[in-house]
Amino acid sequence: MSRYVTVVQNARLLDPASGLDAPGGVRIEDGVVVAIGPRVTTTPPSPHELVVDAGGQALIPGLVDMRVRFGEPGEEQKETYESGSAAALAGGVTSVGLLPDTDPVIDDPAMVEYVARRARRARGAGGWRSPTR
């Protein structure tokens, strides 16, 4: 049995890849989507389940933005990886591709490692957390 279960009910399910546009819900167990469709409900919910009523709002796959500029490295006063990632996540963007026009230029292995480390840290700071954890 899963420890962390979230059930989203009463949503408008949109999935462009499959052409799905229908009312329904999603069941998530330990961070993994295990069921999606019109029959996903929890009645009554068990004590270890978080049930969310979407109120008819759209539930879609995460968006990807492939043209992102963060201030790091060099212009952290504009935006950091943490603040940019949090803003993206708040807007439904789950993945970003950073443009290569930073100042200073990321042109050596040490700078690449710096960017990778900062991105991992930002993921941990702004990433999704189960409300039950």
mmCIF file with all atom_site columns, C-alpha atoms in Angstrom:
data_model
loop_
_atom_site.group_PDB
_atom_site.id
_atom_site.type_symbol
_atom_site.label_atom_id
_atom_site.label_alt_id
_atom_site.label_comp_id
_atom_site.label_asym_id
_atom_site.label_entity_id
_atom_site.label_seq_id
_atom_site.pdbx_PDB_ins_code
_atom_site.Cartn_x
_atom_site.Cartn_y
_atom_site.Cartn_z
_atom_site.occupancy
_atom_site.B_iso_or_equiv
_atom_site.pdbx_formal_charge
_atom_site.auth_seq_id
_atom_site.auth_comp_id
_atom_site.auth_asym_id
_atom_site.auth_atom_id
_atom_site.pdbx_PDB_model_num
ATOM 1   C CA . MET A 1 1   ? 0.000   0.000  0.000   1.00 0.00 ? 1   MET A CA 1
ATOM 2   C CA . SER A 1 2   ? 1.252   3.478  -0.859  1.00 0.00 ? 2   SER A CA 1
ATOM 3   C CA . ARG A 1 3   ? 2.141   5.911  1.888   1.00 0.00 ? 3   ARG A CA 1
ATOM 4   C CA . TYR A 1 4   ? 1.271   9.157  0.065   1.00 0.00 ? 4   TYR A CA 1
ATOM 5   C CA . VAL A 1 5   ? -1.830  9.241  -2.080  1.00 0.00 ? 5   VAL A CA 1
ATOM 6   C CA . THR A 1 6   ? -3.375  12.283 -3.730  1.00 0.00 ? 6   THR A CA 1
ATOM 7   C CA . VAL A 1 7   ? -6.612  12.054 -5.687  1.00 0.00 ? 7   VAL A CA 1
ATOM 8   C CA . VAL A 1 8   ? -7.680  14.990 -7.839  1.00 0.00 ? 8   VAL A CA 1
ATOM 9   C CA . GLN A 1 9   ? -11.388 14.796 -8.678  1.00 0.00 ? 9   GLN A CA 1
ATOM 10  C CA . ASN A 1 10  ? -13.840 16.915 -10.647 1.00 0.00 ? 10  ASN A CA 1
ATOM 11  C CA . ALA A 1 11  ? -11.233 18.144 -13.155 1.00 0.00 ? 11  ALA A CA 1
ATOM 12  C CA . ARG A 1 12  ? -11.263 18.793 -16.882 1.00 0.00 ? 12  ARG A CA 1
ATOM 13  C CA . LEU A 1 13  ? -8.574  16.415 -18.132 1.00 0.00 ? 13  LEU A CA 1
ATOM 14  C CA . LEU A 1 14  ? -6.590  17.706 -21.121 1.00 0.00 ? 14  LEU A CA 1
ATOM 15  C CA . ASP A 1 15  ? -3.862  15.635 -22.767 1.00 0.00 ? 15  ASP A CA 1
ATOM 16  C CA . PRO A 1 16  ? -2.831  16.849 -26.219 1.00 0.00 ? 16  PRO A CA 1
ATOM 17  C CA . ALA A 1 17  ? -0.713  13.732 -26.850 1.00 0.00 ? 17  ALA A CA 1
ATOM 18  C CA . SER A 1 18  ? -3.715  11.394 -26.613 1.00 0.00 ? 18  SER A CA 1
ATOM 19  C CA . GLY A 1 19  ? -6.427  13.861 -27.631 1.00 0.00 ? 19  GLY A CA 1
ATOM 20  C CA . LEU A 1 20  ? -8.126  13.547 -24.236 1.00 0.00 ? 20  LEU A CA 1
ATOM 21  C CA . ASP A 1 21  ? -10.536 16.327 -23.267 1.00 0.00 ? 21  ASP A CA 1
ATOM 22  C CA . ALA A 1 22  ? -12.984 14.971 -20.711 1.00 0.00 ? 22  ALA A CA 1
ATOM 23  C CA . PRO A 1 23  ? -14.106 15.332 -17.112 1.00 0.00 ? 23  PRO A CA 1
ATOM 24  C CA . GLY A 1 24  ? -12.417 13.058 -14.607 1.00 0.00 ? 24  GLY A CA 1
ATOM 25  C CA . GLY A 1 25  ? -9.621  12.727 -12.114 1.00 0.00 ? 25  GLY A CA 1
ATOM 26  C CA . VAL A 1 26  ? -6.085  11.573 -11.413 1.00 0.00 ? 26  VAL A CA 1
ATOM 27  C CA . ARG A 1 27  ? -4.725  9.282  -8.695  1.00 0.00 ? 27  ARG A CA 1
ATOM 28  C CA . ILE A 1 28  ? -1.113  9.853  -7.606  1.00 0.00 ? 28  ILE A CA 1
ATOM 29  C CA . GLU A 1 29  ? 0.656   7.369  -5.336  1.00 0.00 ? 29  GLU A CA 1
ATOM 30  C CA . ASP A 1 30  ? 4.065   8.252  -3.921  1.00 0.00 ? 30  ASP A CA 1
ATOM 31  C CA . GLY A 1 31  ? 4.528   10.919 -6.606  1.00 0.00 ? 31  GLY A CA 1
ATOM 32  C CA . VAL A 1 32  ? 3.624   8.640  -9.536  1.00 0.00 ? 32  VAL A CA 1
ATOM 33  C CA . VAL A 1 33  ? 0.410   8.966  -11.582 1.00 0.00 ? 33  VAL A CA 1
ATOM 34  C CA . VAL A 1 34  ? -1.230  5.532  -11.388 1.00 0.00 ? 34  VAL A CA 1
ATOM 35  C CA . ALA A 1 35  ? -4.695  6.264  -12.802 1.00 0.00 ? 35  ALA A CA 1
ATOM 36  C CA . ILE A 1 36  ? -6.299  8.929  -14.947 1.00 0.00 ? 36  ILE A CA 1
ATOM 37  C CA . GLY A 1 37  ? -9.821  9.105  -16.323 1.00 0.00 ? 37  GLY A CA 1
ATOM 38  C CA . PRO A 1 38  ? -13.503 9.665  -15.672 1.00 0.00 ? 38  PRO A CA 1
ATOM 39  C CA . ARG A 1 39  ? -13.806 6.946  -13.018 1.00 0.00 ? 39  ARG A CA 1
ATOM 40  C CA . VAL A 1 40  ? -10.991 8.092  -10.720 1.00 0.00 ? 40  VAL A CA 1
ATOM 41  C CA . THR A 1 41  ? -12.714 8.907  -7.437  1.00 0.00 ? 41  THR A CA 1
ATOM 42  C CA . THR A 1 42  ? -12.273 8.236  -3.758  1.00 0.00 ? 42  THR A CA 1
ATOM 43  C CA . THR A 1 43  ? -15.494 7.754  -1.865  1.00 0.00 ? 43  THR A CA 1
ATOM 44  C CA . PRO A 1 44  ? -15.016 7.881  1.047   1.00 0.00 ? 44  PRO A CA 1
ATOM 45  C CA . PRO A 1 45  ? -11.326 8.822  1.239   1.00 0.00 ? 45  PRO A CA 1
ATOM 46  C CA . SER A 1 46  ? -9.111  6.767  3.499   1.00 0.00 ? 46  SER A CA 1
ATOM 47  C CA . PRO A 1 47  ? -7.114  8.584  6.214   1.00 0.00 ? 47  PRO A CA 1
ATOM 48  C CA . HIS A 1 48  ? -3.866  8.438  4.206   1.00 0.00 ? 48  HIS A CA 1
ATOM 49  C CA . GLU A 1 49  ? -5.363  10.034 1.081   1.00 0.00 ? 49  GLU A CA 1
ATOM 50  C CA . LEU A 1 50  ? -5.456  13.714 0.208   1.00 0.00 ? 50  LEU A CA 1
ATOM 51  C CA . VAL A 1 51  ? -8.510  14.406 -1.950  1.00 0.00 ? 51  VAL A CA 1
ATOM 52  C CA . VAL A 1 52  ? -8.511  17.599 -4.009  1.00 0.00 ? 52  VAL A CA 1
ATOM 53  C CA . ASP A 1 53  ? -11.670 18.914 -5.688  1.00 0.00 ? 53  ASP A CA 1
ATOM 54  C CA . ALA A 1 54  ? -10.496 20.677 -8.854  1.00 0.00 ? 54  ALA A CA 1
ATOM 55  C CA . GLY A 1 55  ? -13.850 22.415 -9.265  1.00 0.00 ? 55  GLY A CA 1
ATOM 56  C CA . GLY A 1 56  ? -13.869 21.790 -13.019 1.00 0.00 ? 56  GLY A CA 1
ATOM 57  C CA . GLN A 1 57  ? -10.478 23.438 -13.572 1.00 0.00 ? 57  GLN A CA 1
ATOM 58  C CA . ALA A 1 58  ? -8.182  22.102 -16.310 1.00 0.00 ? 58  ALA A CA 1
ATOM 59  C CA . LEU A 1 59  ? -5.610  19.479 -15.362 1.00 0.00 ? 59  LEU A CA 1
ATOM 60  C CA . ILE A 1 60  ? -2.864  19.255 -17.977 1.00 0.00 ? 60  ILE A CA 1
ATOM 61  C CA . PRO A 1 61  ? 0.639   17.815 -18.360 1.00 0.00 ? 61  PRO A CA 1
ATOM 62  C CA . GLY A 1 62  ? 3.427   20.131 -17.203 1.00 0.00 ? 62  GLY A CA 1
ATOM 63  C CA . LEU A 1 63  ? 4.536   22.784 -19.655 1.00 0.00 ? 63  LEU A CA 1
ATOM 64  C CA . VAL A 1 64  ? 8.091   23.043 -21.026 1.00 0.00 ? 64  VAL A CA 1
ATOM 65  C CA . ASP A 1 65  ? 9.727   26.438 -21.687 1.00 0.00 ? 65  ASP A CA 1
ATOM 66  C CA . MET A 1 66  ? 12.784  26.100 -23.918 1.00 0.00 ? 66  MET A CA 1
ATOM 67  C CA . ARG A 1 67  ? 13.748  29.824 -23.989 1.00 0.00 ? 67  ARG A CA 1
ATOM 68  C CA . VAL A 1 68  ? 14.524  30.786 -20.391 1.00 0.00 ? 68  VAL A CA 1
ATOM 69  C CA . ARG A 1 69  ? 16.944  33.453 -19.165 1.00 0.00 ? 69  ARG A CA 1
ATOM 70  C CA . PHE A 1 70  ? 17.884  33.446 -15.499 1.00 0.00 ? 70  PHE A CA 1
ATOM 71  C CA . GLY A 1 71  ? 20.260  36.048 -14.102 1.00 0.00 ? 71  GLY A CA 1
ATOM 72  C CA . GLU A 1 72  ? 22.751  33.460 -12.916 1.00 0.00 ? 72  GLU A CA 1
ATOM 73  C CA . PRO A 1 73  ? 25.620  33.450 -13.410 1.00 0.00 ? 73  PRO A CA 1
ATOM 74  C CA . GLY A 1 74  ? 26.585  37.105 -13.356 1.00 0.00 ? 74  GLY A CA 1
ATOM 75  C CA . GLU A 1 75  ? 23.322  38.989 -12.804 1.00 0.00 ? 75  GLU A CA 1
ATOM 76  C CA . GLU A 1 76  ? 21.876  37.359 -9.717  1.00 0.00 ? 76  GLU A CA 1
ATOM 77  C CA . GLN A 1 77  ? 20.171  40.634 -8.749  1.00 0.00 ? 77  GLN A CA 1
ATOM 78  C CA . LYS A 1 78  ? 17.768  40.082 -11.677 1.00 0.00 ? 78  LYS A CA 1
ATOM 79  C CA . GLU A 1 79  ? 16.834  36.470 -10.969 1.00 0.00 ? 79  GLU A CA 1
ATOM 80  C CA . THR A 1 80  ? 18.364  33.386 -9.394  1.00 0.00 ? 80  THR A CA 1
ATOM 81  C CA . TYR A 1 81  ? 17.792  29.743 -10.257 1.00 0.00 ? 81  TYR A CA 1
ATOM 82  C CA . GLU A 1 82  ? 15.600  29.462 -7.160  1.00 0.00 ? 82  GLU A CA 1
ATOM 83  C CA . SER A 1 83  ? 13.396  32.476 -7.931  1.00 0.00 ? 83  SER A CA 1
ATOM 84  C CA . GLY A 1 84  ? 13.124  31.641 -11.637 1.00 0.00 ? 84  GLY A CA 1
ATOM 85  C CA . SER A 1 85  ? 12.299  28.005 -10.938 1.00 0.00 ? 85  SER A CA 1
ATOM 86  C CA . ALA A 1 86  ? 9.657   28.970 -8.380  1.00 0.00 ? 86  ALA A CA 1
ATOM 87  C CA . ALA A 1 87  ? 8.047   31.392 -10.849 1.00 0.00 ? 87  ALA A CA 1
ATOM 88  C CA . ALA A 1 88  ? 8.065   28.760 -13.586 1.00 0.00 ? 88  ALA A CA 1
ATOM 89  C CA . LEU A 1 89  ? 6.510   26.157 -11.298 1.00 0.00 ? 89  LEU A CA 1
ATOM 90  C CA . ALA A 1 90  ? 3.803   28.599 -10.189 1.00 0.00 ? 90  ALA A CA 1
ATOM 91  C CA . GLY A 1 91  ? 2.872   29.066 -13.843 1.00 0.00 ? 91  GLY A CA 1
ATOM 92  C CA . GLY A 1 92  ? 2.642   25.327 -14.583 1.00 0.00 ? 92  GLY A CA 1
ATOM 93  C CA . VAL A 1 93  ? 6.070   25.077 -16.211 1.00 0.00 ? 93  VAL A CA 1
ATOM 94  C CA . THR A 1 94  ? 7.757   21.891 -15.027 1.00 0.00 ? 94  THR A CA 1
ATOM 95  C CA . SER A 1 95  ? 10.886  21.943 -17.227 1.00 0.00 ? 95  SER A CA 1
ATOM 96  C CA . VAL A 1 96  ? 13.034  24.773 -18.548 1.00 0.00 ? 96  VAL A CA 1
ATOM 97  C CA . GLY A 1 97  ? 15.813  25.059 -21.103 1.00 0.00 ? 97  GLY A CA 1
ATOM 98  C CA . LEU A 1 98  ? 18.244  27.871 -20.379 1.00 0.00 ? 98  LEU A CA 1
ATOM 99  C CA . LEU A 1 99  ? 19.509  30.044 -23.218 1.00 0.00 ? 99  LEU A CA 1
ATOM 100 C CA . PRO A 1 100 ? 23.294  30.106 -23.637 1.00 0.00 ? 100 PRO A CA 1
ATOM 101 C CA . ASP A 1 101 ? 23.707  33.892 -23.526 1.00 0.00 ? 101 ASP A CA 1
ATOM 102 C CA . THR A 1 102 ? 24.958  34.271 -19.963 1.00 0.00 ? 102 THR A CA 1
ATOM 103 C CA . ASP A 1 103 ? 27.557  36.784 -18.808 1.00 0.00 ? 103 ASP A CA 1
ATOM 104 C CA . PRO A 1 104 ? 30.010  35.366 -17.917 1.00 0.00 ? 104 PRO A CA 1
ATOM 105 C CA . VAL A 1 105 ? 29.778  32.751 -20.644 1.00 0.00 ? 105 VAL A CA 1
ATOM 106 C CA . ILE A 1 106 ? 29.466  29.139 -19.540 1.00 0.00 ? 106 ILE A CA 1
ATOM 107 C CA . ASP A 1 107 ? 32.444  27.853 -21.497 1.00 0.00 ? 107 ASP A CA 1
ATOM 108 C CA . ASP A 1 108 ? 34.411  25.528 -19.250 1.00 0.00 ? 108 ASP A CA 1
ATOM 109 C CA . PRO A 1 109 ? 33.717  22.403 -17.181 1.00 0.00 ? 109 PRO A CA 1
ATOM 110 C CA . ALA A 1 110 ? 33.785  24.298 -13.880 1.00 0.00 ? 110 ALA A CA 1
ATOM 111 C CA . MET A 1 111 ? 31.018  26.664 -15.040 1.00 0.00 ? 111 MET A CA 1
ATOM 112 C CA . VAL A 1 112 ? 28.954  23.738 -16.351 1.00 0.00 ? 112 VAL A CA 1
ATOM 113 C CA . GLU A 1 113 ? 29.280  22.023 -12.968 1.00 0.00 ? 113 GLU A CA 1
ATOM 114 C CA . TYR A 1 114 ? 28.299  25.292 -11.228 1.00 0.00 ? 114 TYR A CA 1
ATOM 115 C CA . VAL A 1 115 ? 25.124  25.550 -13.325 1.00 0.00 ? 115 VAL A CA 1
ATOM 116 C CA . ALA A 1 116 ? 24.271  21.883 -12.766 1.00 0.00 ? 116 ALA A CA 1
ATOM 117 C CA . ARG A 1 117 ? 24.791  22.216 -9.003  1.00 0.00 ? 117 ARG A CA 1
ATOM 118 C CA . ARG A 1 118 ? 22.671  25.388 -8.789  1.00 0.00 ? 118 ARG A CA 1
ATOM 119 C CA . ALA A 1 119 ? 19.908  23.749 -10.857 1.00 0.00 ? 119 ALA A CA 1
ATOM 120 C CA . ARG A 1 120 ? 19.858  20.707 -8.555  1.00 0.00 ? 120 ARG A CA 1
ATOM 121 C CA . ARG A 1 121 ? 19.680  22.991 -5.524  1.00 0.00 ? 121 ARG A CA 1
ATOM 122 C CA . ALA A 1 122 ? 16.848  25.008 -7.073  1.00 0.00 ? 122 ALA A CA 1
ATOM 123 C CA . ARG A 1 123 ? 14.963  21.815 -7.854  1.00 0.00 ? 123 ARG A CA 1
ATOM 124 C CA . GLY A 1 124 ? 15.153  20.836 -4.199  1.00 0.00 ? 124 GLY A CA 1
ATOM 125 C CA . ALA A 1 125 ? 14.114  24.311 -3.014  1.00 0.00 ? 125 ALA A CA 1
ATOM 126 C CA . GLY A 1 126 ? 11.143  24.868 -5.294  1.00 0.00 ? 126 GLY A CA 1
ATOM 127 C CA . GLY A 1 127 ? 10.135  21.355 -6.232  1.00 0.00 ? 127 GLY A CA 1
ATOM 128 C CA . TRP A 1 128 ? 6.801   19.716 -5.557  1.00 0.00 ? 128 TRP A CA 1
ATOM 129 C CA . ARG A 1 129 ? 6.271   18.384 -2.073  1.00 0.00 ? 129 ARG A CA 1
ATOM 130 C CA . SER A 1 130 ? 3.413   16.215 -0.938  1.00 0.00 ? 130 SER A CA 1
ATOM 131 C CA . PRO A 1 131 ? 1.300   18.093 1.636   1.00 0.00 ? 131 PRO A CA 1
ATOM 132 C CA . THR A 1 132 ? 1.277   14.939 3.770   1.00 0.00 ? 132 THR A CA 1
ATOM 133 C CA . ARG A 1 133 ? 5.088   14.744 4.113   1.00 0.00 ? 133 ARG A CA 1
#
